Short mmCIF file of C-alpha atoms and ligand atoms in Angstrom, two decimals:
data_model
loop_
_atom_site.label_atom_id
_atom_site.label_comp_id
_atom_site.label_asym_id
_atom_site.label_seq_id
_atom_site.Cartn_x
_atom_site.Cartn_y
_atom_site.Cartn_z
CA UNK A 1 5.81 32.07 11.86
CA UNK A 2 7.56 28.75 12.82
CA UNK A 3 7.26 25.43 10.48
CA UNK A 4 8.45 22.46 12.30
CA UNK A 5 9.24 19.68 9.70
CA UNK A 6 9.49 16.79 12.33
CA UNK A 7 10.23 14.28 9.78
CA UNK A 8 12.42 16.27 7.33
CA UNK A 9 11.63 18.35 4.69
CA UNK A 10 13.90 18.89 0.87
CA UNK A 11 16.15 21.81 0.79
CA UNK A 12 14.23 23.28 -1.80
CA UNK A 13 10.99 23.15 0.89
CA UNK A 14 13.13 24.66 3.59
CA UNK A 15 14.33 27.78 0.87
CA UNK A 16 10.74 28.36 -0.65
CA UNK A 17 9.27 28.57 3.08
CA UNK A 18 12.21 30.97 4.16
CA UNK A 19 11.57 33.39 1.19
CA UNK A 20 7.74 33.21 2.00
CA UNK A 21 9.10 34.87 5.51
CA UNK A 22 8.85 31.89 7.56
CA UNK A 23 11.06 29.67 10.01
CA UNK A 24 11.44 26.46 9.35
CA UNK A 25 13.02 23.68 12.36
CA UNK A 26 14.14 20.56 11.54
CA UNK A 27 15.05 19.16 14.89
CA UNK A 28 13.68 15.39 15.08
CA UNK A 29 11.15 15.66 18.01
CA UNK A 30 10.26 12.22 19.99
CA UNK A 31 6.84 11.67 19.47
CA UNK A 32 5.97 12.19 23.10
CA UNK A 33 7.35 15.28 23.47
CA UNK A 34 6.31 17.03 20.22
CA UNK A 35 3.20 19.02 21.54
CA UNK A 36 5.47 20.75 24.49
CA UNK A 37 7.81 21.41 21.50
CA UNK A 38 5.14 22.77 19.46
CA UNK A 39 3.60 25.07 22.47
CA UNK A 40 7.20 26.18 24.22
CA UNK A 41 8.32 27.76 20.60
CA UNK A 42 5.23 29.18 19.39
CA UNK A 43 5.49 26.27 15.96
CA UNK A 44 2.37 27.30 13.46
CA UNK A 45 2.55 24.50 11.44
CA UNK A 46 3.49 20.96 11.65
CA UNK A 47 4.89 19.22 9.42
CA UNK A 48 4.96 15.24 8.97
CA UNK A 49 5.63 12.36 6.77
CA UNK A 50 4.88 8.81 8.14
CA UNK A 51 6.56 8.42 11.15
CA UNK A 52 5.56 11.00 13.14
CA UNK A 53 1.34 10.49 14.62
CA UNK A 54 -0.51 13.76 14.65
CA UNK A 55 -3.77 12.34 16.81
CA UNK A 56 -6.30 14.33 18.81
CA UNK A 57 -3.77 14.56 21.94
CA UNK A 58 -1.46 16.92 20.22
CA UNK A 59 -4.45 18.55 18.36
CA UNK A 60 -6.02 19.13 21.73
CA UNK A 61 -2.65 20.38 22.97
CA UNK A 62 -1.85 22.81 20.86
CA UNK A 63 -4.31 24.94 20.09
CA UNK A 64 -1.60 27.34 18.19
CA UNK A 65 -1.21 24.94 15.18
CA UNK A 66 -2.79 26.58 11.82
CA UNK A 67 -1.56 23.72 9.41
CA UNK A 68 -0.92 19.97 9.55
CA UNK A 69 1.02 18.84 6.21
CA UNK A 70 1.39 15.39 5.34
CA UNK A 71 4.41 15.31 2.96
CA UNK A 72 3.22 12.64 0.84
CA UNK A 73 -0.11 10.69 0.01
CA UNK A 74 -1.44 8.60 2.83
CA UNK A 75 -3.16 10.82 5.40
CA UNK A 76 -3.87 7.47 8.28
CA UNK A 77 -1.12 9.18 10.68
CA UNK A 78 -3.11 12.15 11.18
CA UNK A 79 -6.37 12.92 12.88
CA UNK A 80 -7.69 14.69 9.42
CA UNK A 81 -11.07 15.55 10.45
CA UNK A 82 -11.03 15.74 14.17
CA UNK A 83 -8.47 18.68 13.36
CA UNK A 84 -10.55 20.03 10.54
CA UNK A 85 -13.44 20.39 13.14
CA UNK A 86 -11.11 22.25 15.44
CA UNK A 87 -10.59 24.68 12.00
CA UNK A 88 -6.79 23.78 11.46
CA UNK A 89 -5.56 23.42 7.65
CA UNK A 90 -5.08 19.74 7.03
CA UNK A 91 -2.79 19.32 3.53
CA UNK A 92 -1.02 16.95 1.86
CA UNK A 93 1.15 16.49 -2.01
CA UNK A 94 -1.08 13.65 -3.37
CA UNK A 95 0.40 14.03 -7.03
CA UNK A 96 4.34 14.00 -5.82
CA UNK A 97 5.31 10.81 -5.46
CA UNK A 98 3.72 8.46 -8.17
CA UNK A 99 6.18 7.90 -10.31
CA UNK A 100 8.73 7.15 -7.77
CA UNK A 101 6.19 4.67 -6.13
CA UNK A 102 5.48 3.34 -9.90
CA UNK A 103 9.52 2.66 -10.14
CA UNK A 104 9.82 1.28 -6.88
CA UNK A 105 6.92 -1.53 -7.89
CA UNK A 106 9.24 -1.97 -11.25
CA UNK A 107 11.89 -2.54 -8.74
CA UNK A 108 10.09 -5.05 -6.67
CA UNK A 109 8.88 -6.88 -10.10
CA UNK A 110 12.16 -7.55 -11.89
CA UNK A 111 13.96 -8.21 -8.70
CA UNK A 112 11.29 -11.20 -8.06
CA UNK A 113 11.20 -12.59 -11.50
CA UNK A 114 15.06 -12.70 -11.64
CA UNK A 115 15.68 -13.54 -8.07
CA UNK A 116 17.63 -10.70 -7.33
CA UNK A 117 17.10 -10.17 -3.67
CA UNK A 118 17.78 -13.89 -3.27
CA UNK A 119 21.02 -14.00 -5.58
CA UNK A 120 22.36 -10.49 -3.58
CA UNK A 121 21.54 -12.31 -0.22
CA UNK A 122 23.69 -15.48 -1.52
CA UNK A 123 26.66 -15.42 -3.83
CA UNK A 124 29.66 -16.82 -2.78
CA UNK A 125 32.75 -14.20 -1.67
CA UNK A 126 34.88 -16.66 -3.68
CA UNK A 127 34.16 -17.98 -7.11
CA UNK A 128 33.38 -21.63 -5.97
CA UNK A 129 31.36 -24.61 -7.34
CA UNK A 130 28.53 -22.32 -5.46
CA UNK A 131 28.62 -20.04 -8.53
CA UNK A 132 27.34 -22.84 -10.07
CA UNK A 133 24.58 -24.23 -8.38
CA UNK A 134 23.44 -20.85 -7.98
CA UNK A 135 23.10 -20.01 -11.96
CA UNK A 136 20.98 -22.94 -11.38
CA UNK A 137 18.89 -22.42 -8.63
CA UNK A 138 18.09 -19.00 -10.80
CA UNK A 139 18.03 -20.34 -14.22
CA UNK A 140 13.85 -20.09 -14.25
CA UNK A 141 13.99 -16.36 -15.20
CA UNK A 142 10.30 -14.58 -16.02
CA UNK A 143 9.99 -11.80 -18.50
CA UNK A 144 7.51 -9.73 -17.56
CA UNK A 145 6.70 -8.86 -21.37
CA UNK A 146 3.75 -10.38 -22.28
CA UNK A 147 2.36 -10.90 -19.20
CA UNK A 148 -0.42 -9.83 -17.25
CA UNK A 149 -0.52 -6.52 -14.56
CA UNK A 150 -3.21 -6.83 -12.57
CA UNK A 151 -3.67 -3.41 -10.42
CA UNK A 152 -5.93 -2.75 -7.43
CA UNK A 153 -6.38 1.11 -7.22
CA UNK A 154 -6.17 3.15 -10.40
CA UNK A 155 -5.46 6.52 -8.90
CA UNK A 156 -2.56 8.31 -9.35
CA UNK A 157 -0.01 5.85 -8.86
CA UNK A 158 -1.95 2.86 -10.05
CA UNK A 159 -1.75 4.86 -13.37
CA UNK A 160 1.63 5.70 -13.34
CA UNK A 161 2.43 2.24 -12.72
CA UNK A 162 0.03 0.77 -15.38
CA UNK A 163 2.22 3.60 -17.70
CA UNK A 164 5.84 1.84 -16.75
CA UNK A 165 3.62 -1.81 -17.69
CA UNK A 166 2.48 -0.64 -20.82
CA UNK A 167 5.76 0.51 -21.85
CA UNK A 168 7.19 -2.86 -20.88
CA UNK A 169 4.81 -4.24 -23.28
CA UNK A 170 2.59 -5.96 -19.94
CA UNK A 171 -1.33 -5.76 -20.52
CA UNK A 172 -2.87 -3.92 -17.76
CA UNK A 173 -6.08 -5.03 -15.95
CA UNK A 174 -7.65 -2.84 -12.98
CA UNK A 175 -10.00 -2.86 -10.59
CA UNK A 176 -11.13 0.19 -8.90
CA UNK A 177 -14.25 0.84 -6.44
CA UNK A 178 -14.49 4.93 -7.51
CA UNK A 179 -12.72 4.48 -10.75
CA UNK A 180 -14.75 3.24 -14.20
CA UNK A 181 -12.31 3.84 -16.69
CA UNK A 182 -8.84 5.94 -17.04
CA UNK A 183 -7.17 7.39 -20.28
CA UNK A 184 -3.48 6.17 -19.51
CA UNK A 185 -0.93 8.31 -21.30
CA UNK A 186 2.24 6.63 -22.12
CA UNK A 187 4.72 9.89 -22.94
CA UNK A 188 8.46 9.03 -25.23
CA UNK A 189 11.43 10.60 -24.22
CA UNK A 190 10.90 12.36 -28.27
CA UNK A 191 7.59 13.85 -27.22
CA UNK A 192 5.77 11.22 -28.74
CA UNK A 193 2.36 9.57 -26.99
CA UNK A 194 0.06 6.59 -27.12
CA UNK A 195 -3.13 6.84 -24.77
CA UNK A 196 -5.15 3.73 -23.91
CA UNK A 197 -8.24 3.34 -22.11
CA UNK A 198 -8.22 0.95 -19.09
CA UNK A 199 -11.89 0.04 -18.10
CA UNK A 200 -11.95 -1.41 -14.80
CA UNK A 201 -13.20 -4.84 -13.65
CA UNK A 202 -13.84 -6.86 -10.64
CA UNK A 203 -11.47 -7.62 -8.06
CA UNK A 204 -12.41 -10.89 -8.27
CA UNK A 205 -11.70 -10.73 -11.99
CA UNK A 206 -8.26 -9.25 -11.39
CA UNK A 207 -7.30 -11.61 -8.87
CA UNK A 208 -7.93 -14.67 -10.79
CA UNK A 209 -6.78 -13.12 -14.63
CA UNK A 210 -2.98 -11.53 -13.58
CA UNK A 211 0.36 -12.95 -13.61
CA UNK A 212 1.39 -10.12 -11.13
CA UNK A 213 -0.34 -8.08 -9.00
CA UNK A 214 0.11 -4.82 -7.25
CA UNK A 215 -1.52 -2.82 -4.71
CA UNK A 216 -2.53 0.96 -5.01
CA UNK A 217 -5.04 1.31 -2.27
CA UNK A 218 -5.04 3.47 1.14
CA UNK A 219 -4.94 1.99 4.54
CA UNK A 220 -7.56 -0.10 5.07
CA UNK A 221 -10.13 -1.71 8.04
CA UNK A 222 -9.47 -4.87 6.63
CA UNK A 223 -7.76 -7.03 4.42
CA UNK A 224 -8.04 -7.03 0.67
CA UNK A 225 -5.57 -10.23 0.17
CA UNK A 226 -6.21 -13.20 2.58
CA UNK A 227 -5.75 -17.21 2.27
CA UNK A 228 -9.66 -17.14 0.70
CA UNK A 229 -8.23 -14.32 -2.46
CA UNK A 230 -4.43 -15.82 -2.68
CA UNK A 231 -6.99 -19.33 -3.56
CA UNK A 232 -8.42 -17.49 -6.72
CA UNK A 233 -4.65 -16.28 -7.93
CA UNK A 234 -2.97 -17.96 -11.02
CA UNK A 235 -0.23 -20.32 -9.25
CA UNK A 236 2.93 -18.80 -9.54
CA UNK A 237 1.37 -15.11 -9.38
CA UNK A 238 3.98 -12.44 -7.81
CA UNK A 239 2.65 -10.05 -5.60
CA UNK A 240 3.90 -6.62 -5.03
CA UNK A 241 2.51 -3.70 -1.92
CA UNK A 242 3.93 -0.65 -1.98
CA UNK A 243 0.84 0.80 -0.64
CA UNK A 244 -0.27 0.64 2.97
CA UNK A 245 0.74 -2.11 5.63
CA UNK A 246 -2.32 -4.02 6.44
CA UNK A 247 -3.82 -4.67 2.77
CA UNK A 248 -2.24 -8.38 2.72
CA UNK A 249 -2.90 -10.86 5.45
CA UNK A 250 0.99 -11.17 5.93
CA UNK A 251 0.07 -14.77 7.72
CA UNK A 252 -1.60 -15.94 4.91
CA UNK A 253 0.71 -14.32 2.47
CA UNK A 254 3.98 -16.53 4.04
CA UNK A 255 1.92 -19.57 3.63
CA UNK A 256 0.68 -18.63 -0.17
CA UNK A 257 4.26 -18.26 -0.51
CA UNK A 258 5.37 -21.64 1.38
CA UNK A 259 2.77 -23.84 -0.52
CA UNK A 260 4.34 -22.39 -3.80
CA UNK A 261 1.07 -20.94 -4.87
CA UNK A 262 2.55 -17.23 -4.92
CA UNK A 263 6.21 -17.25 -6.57
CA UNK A 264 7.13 -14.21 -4.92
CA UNK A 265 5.95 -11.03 -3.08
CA UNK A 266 7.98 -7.17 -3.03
CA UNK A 267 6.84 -5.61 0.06
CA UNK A 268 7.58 -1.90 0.71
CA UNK A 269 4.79 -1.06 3.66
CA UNK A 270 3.93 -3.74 6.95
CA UNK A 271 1.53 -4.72 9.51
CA UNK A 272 4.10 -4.06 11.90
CA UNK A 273 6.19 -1.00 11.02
CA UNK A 274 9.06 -0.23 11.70
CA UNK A 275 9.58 -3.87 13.50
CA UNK A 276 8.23 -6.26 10.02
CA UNK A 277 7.14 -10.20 11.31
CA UNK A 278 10.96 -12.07 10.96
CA UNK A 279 8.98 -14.72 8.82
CA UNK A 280 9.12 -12.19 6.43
CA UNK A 281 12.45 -10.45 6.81
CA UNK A 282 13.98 -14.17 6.63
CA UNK A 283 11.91 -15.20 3.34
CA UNK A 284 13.93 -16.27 0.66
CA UNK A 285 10.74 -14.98 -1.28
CA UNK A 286 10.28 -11.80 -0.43
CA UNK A 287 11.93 -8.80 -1.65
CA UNK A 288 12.06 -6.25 1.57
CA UNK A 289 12.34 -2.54 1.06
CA UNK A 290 11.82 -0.29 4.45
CA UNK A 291 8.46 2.22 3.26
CA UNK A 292 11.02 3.87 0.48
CA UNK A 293 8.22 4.90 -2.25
CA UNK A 294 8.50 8.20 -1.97
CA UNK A 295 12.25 8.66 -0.91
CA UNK A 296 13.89 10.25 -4.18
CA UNK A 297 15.04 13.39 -4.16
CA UNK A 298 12.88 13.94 -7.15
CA UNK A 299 9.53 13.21 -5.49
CA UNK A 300 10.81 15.35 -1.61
CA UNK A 301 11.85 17.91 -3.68
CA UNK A 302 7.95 18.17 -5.55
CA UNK A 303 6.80 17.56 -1.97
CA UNK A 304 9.07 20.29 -0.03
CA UNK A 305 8.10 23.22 -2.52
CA UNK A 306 4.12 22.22 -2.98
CA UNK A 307 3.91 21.71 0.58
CA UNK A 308 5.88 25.10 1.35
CA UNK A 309 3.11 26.82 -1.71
CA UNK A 310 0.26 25.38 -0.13
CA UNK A 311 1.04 26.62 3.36
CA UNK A 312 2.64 30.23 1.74
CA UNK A 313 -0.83 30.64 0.02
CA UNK A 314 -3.08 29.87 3.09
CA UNK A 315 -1.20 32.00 5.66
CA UNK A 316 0.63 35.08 3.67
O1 3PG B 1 1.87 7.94 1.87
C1 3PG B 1 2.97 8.21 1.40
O2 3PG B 1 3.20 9.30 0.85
C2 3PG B 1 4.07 7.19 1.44
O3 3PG B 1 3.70 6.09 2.19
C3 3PG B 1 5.42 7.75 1.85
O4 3PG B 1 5.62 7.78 3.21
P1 3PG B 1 6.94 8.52 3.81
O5 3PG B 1 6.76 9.97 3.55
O6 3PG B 1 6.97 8.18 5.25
O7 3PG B 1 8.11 7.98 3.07
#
């Protein structure tokens, strides 16, 4: 049987699928022409991450498909229950990517608090009396010891995120609409653990209670962070989506950001992807990073071989 991985798969995918007996393509299909693709060579199973839609066109088209796997978490690419109804395998690696989400949050963080993205964007070529009025401009350094985390969505990688806080000696508040309470397990390099128990709280409560914030929630109808929530925010509050385009008001965020009122924002995911607003590619504030969560080779290699056991198991 024939696996095409339209959006790339990890070696270690392509190897586990081959010994399970199958085929696996890798040839980058344009959207528009990835349901001839799938009927002229007989492909079983699609495989996608992001960029690649699987919608009700291709699932009427191809009525050959036994799988569509979403390497990754966030499933709003794909058609999940229309195909369900039509009795094709919908899977995805929720558990994969967390901690390489968590780190890329970390990343966002300490590059706002020190400026980094700003002083990378300016330092002089030549050692000039620019030097200068740079180690100025960033002389307002914030350690993030001490201060407050406030996450929205304590699944998976809200909690490996809240781990990476707590080991930076941040408190951690949550707020979670499914989610009462979750046993955090912080885990030493020695074997060594500390649990703590983070009950969750309002949004409201987070909002207006956290230094930081960061956003762990999937794609949404509507907005969770407009003008009207940025209002209840500490002044000076950073703000950090690696989650889903769509979750900030990106409008509202540039102005939060303008006024002062947020100091900075790390912004993996957009409204507009893969073309993000220029008012936010051009912000000084604003630390850019192109939807690179789950782009290690540690978390495509966890996703290549569960997604090549999941599909071994449901079609061997
Ligand atoms: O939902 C996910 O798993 C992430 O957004 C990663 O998306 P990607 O596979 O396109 O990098």
């Amino acid at each position: 049987m024939k696996v095409l991985a339209n959006d790339g798969i990890s070696k270690s995918g392509i190897l586990a699928l081959e010994k399970g007996g199958f085929e696996v393509i890798t040839t980058k299909v344009a959207q528009e022409q990835v349901a001839n693709y799938i009927n002229e060579n007989n492909v079983s199973v699609i495989l996608v991450r992001s960029a690649t839609k699987v919608r009700k066109d291709i699932i009427d088209a191809c009525p050959g498909i036994k799988i569509i796997g979403r390497g990754g978490v966030g499933m709003d690419n794909i058609d999940v229950e229309y195909a369900k109804s039509k009795g094709i395998h919908v899977i995805n690696t929720p558990a994969s990517s967390s901690e390489s989400v968590a780190e890329l949050v970390f990343g966002h963080l300490l590059t706002g608090v020190r400026f980094l993205h700003d002083s990378n964007r300016n330092m002089p070529l030549e050692g000039d009396t620019k030097f200068n009025e740079l180690k100025k401009a960033y002389a307002n350094g914030v350690e993030l010891r001490g201060k407050t985390l406030g996450i929205v969505g304590i699944g998976r990688i809200g909690q490996a995120t809240a781990k990476m806080a707590l080991g930076l000696g941040m408190k951690v508040i949550a707020a979670d609409s499914f989610i009462p309470q979750v046993d955090v397990k912080v885990e030493f390099f020695d074997g060594q653990a500390i649990t703590t128990t983070i009950k969750t709280q309002s949004l409201e409560s987070v909002f207006a209670e956290s230094d930081f914030i960061t956003l762990h929630v999937p794609a949404q109808n509507g907005y969770i962070v407009t003008e009207k929530e940025f209002a209840t925010m500490k002044n000076g509050v950073g703000i950090v989506n690696c989650a889903r385009g769509g979750v900030i008001n990106e409008v509202d965020l540039v102005k939060a950001l303008d006024s002062g009122k947020v100091a900075f924002a790390g912004l993996d995911v957009f409204e507009n992807e893969p073309t993000p607003a220029t008012q936010l590619l051009m912000h000084p504030k604003i630390s850019l990073t192109p939807h690179i969560g789950a782009a290690t080779g540690e978390a495509q290699d966890r996703i290549g071989t569960e997604l090549a056991s999941q599909i071994i198991s449901l079609l061997s």
